[in-house]
Short mmCIF file of C-alpha atoms in Angstrom, two decimals:
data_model
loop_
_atom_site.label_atom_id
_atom_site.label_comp_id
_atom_site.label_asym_id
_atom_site.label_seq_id
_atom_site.Cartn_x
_atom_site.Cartn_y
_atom_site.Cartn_z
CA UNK B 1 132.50 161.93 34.92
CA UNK B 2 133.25 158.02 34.60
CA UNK B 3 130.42 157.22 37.47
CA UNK B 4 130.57 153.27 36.39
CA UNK B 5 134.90 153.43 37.10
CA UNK B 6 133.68 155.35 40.24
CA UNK B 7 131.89 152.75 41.24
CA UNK B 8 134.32 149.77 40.44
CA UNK B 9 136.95 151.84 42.69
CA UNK B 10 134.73 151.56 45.25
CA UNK B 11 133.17 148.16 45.52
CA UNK B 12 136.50 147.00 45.02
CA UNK B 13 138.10 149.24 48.26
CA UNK B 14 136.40 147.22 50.85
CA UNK B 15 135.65 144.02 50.99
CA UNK B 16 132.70 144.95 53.57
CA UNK B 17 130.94 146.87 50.65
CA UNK B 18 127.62 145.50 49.63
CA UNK B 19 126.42 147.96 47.05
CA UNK B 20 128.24 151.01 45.51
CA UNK B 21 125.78 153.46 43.26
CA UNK B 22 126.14 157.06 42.27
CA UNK B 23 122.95 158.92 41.31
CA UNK B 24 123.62 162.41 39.48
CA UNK B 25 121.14 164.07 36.84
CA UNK B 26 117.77 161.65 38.04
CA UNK B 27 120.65 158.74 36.28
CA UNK B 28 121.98 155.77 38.67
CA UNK B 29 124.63 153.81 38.11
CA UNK B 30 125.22 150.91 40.27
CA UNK B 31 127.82 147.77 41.09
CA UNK B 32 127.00 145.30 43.73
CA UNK B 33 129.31 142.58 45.10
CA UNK B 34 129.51 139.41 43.68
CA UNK B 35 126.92 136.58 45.57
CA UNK B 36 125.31 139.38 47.15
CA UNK B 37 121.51 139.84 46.92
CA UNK B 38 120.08 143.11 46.80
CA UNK B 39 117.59 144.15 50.01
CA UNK B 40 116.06 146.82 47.53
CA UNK B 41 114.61 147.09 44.48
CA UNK B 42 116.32 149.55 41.16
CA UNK B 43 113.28 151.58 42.07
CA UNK B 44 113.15 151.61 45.67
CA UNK B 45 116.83 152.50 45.69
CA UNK B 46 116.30 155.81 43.16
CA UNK B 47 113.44 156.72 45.51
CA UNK B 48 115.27 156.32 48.42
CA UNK B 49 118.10 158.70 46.44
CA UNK B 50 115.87 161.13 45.56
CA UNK B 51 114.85 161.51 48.86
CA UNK B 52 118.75 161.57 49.89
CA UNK B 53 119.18 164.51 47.39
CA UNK B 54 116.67 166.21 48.81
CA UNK B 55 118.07 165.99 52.58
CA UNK B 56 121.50 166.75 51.30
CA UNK B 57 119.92 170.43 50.37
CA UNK B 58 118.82 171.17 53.42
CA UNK B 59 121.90 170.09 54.70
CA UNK B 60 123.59 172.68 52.64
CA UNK B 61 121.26 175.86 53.99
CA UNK B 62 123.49 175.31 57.58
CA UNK B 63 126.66 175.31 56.19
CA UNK B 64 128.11 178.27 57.00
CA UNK B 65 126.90 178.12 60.82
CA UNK B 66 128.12 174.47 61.41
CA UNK B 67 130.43 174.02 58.51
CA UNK B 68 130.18 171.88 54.94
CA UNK B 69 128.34 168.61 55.01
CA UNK B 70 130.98 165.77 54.19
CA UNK B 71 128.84 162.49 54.60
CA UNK B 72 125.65 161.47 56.03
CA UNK B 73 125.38 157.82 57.75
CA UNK B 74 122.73 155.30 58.83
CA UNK B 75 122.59 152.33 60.36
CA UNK B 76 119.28 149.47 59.73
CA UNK B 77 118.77 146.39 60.73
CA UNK B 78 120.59 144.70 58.07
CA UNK B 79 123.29 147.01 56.48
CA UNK B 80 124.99 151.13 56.93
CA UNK B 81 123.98 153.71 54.49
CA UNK B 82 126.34 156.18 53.80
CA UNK B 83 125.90 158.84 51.41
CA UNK B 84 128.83 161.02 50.28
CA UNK B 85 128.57 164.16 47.67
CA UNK B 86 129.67 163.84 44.45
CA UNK B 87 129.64 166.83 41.51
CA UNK B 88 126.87 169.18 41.97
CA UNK B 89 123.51 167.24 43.27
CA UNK B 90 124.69 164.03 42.73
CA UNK B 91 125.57 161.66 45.50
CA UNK B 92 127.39 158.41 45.86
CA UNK B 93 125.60 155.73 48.03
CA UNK B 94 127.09 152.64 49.82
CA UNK B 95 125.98 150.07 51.70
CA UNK B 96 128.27 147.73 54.24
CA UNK B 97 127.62 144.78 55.93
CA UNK B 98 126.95 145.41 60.23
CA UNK B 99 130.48 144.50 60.64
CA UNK B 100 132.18 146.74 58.57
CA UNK B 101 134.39 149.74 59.56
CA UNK B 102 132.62 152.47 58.66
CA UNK B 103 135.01 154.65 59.44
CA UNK B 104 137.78 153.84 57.03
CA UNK B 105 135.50 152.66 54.29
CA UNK B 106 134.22 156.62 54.12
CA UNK B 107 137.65 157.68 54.73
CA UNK B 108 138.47 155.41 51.69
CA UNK B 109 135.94 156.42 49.23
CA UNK B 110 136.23 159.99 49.82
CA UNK B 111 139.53 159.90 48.61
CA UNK B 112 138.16 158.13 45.82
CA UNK B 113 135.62 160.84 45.27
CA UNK B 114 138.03 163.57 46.04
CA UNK B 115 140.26 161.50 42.82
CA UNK B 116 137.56 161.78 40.79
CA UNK B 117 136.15 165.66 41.19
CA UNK B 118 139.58 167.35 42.44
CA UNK B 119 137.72 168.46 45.78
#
């Protein structure tokens, strides 16, 4: 899979996108936005997505009582998280500014996502 064109696609979908990564196989690949500094360090982010990976398999054990898990969102102080599936463990992370719409930025890059693994 062409994670680095994955994550071109979607920094460039939003303009409210801070940070785009996909982590699959322990490897991350990563584009932030132009002027933007990072909140997070390389490793602090892989921890924090190996953490992710581990949430999104419990997430998985419910599935058939509440249905498949399509995205997973938080909201800090300073940014969202949102953490989408992507191929078998891996997961795509991005991070928005406060005033972004969450709603159709997720609604964008899981078509992106869908583009890319034919789910």
């Amino acid at each position: 899979m062409q994670y680095e064109k994955i994550c071109d696609e979607i920094l460039n979908c939003d303009k409210k996108i801070r940070y785009v990564a996909v982590y699959d196989y322990g490897e991350l690949y990563e584009k932030m936005k132009t002027g933007i500094q990072s909140y997070l360090t390389r490793e602090e982010t892989e921890i924090s997505l190996s953490q992710a990976i581990y949430r999104w398999s419990t997430r998985k054990k419910t599935l058939t009582k509440i249905g498949k898990p399509i995205f997973a969102m938080a909201k800090y102080e300073k940014v969202y998280r949102v953490t989408i599936p992507i191929s078998g463990t891996g997961l795509i992370l991005i991070s928005t500014e406060l005033d972004a719409n969450v709603d159709v930025i997720v609604e964008k890059v899981l078509k992106i996502q869908s583009k890319h693994t034919g789910n």
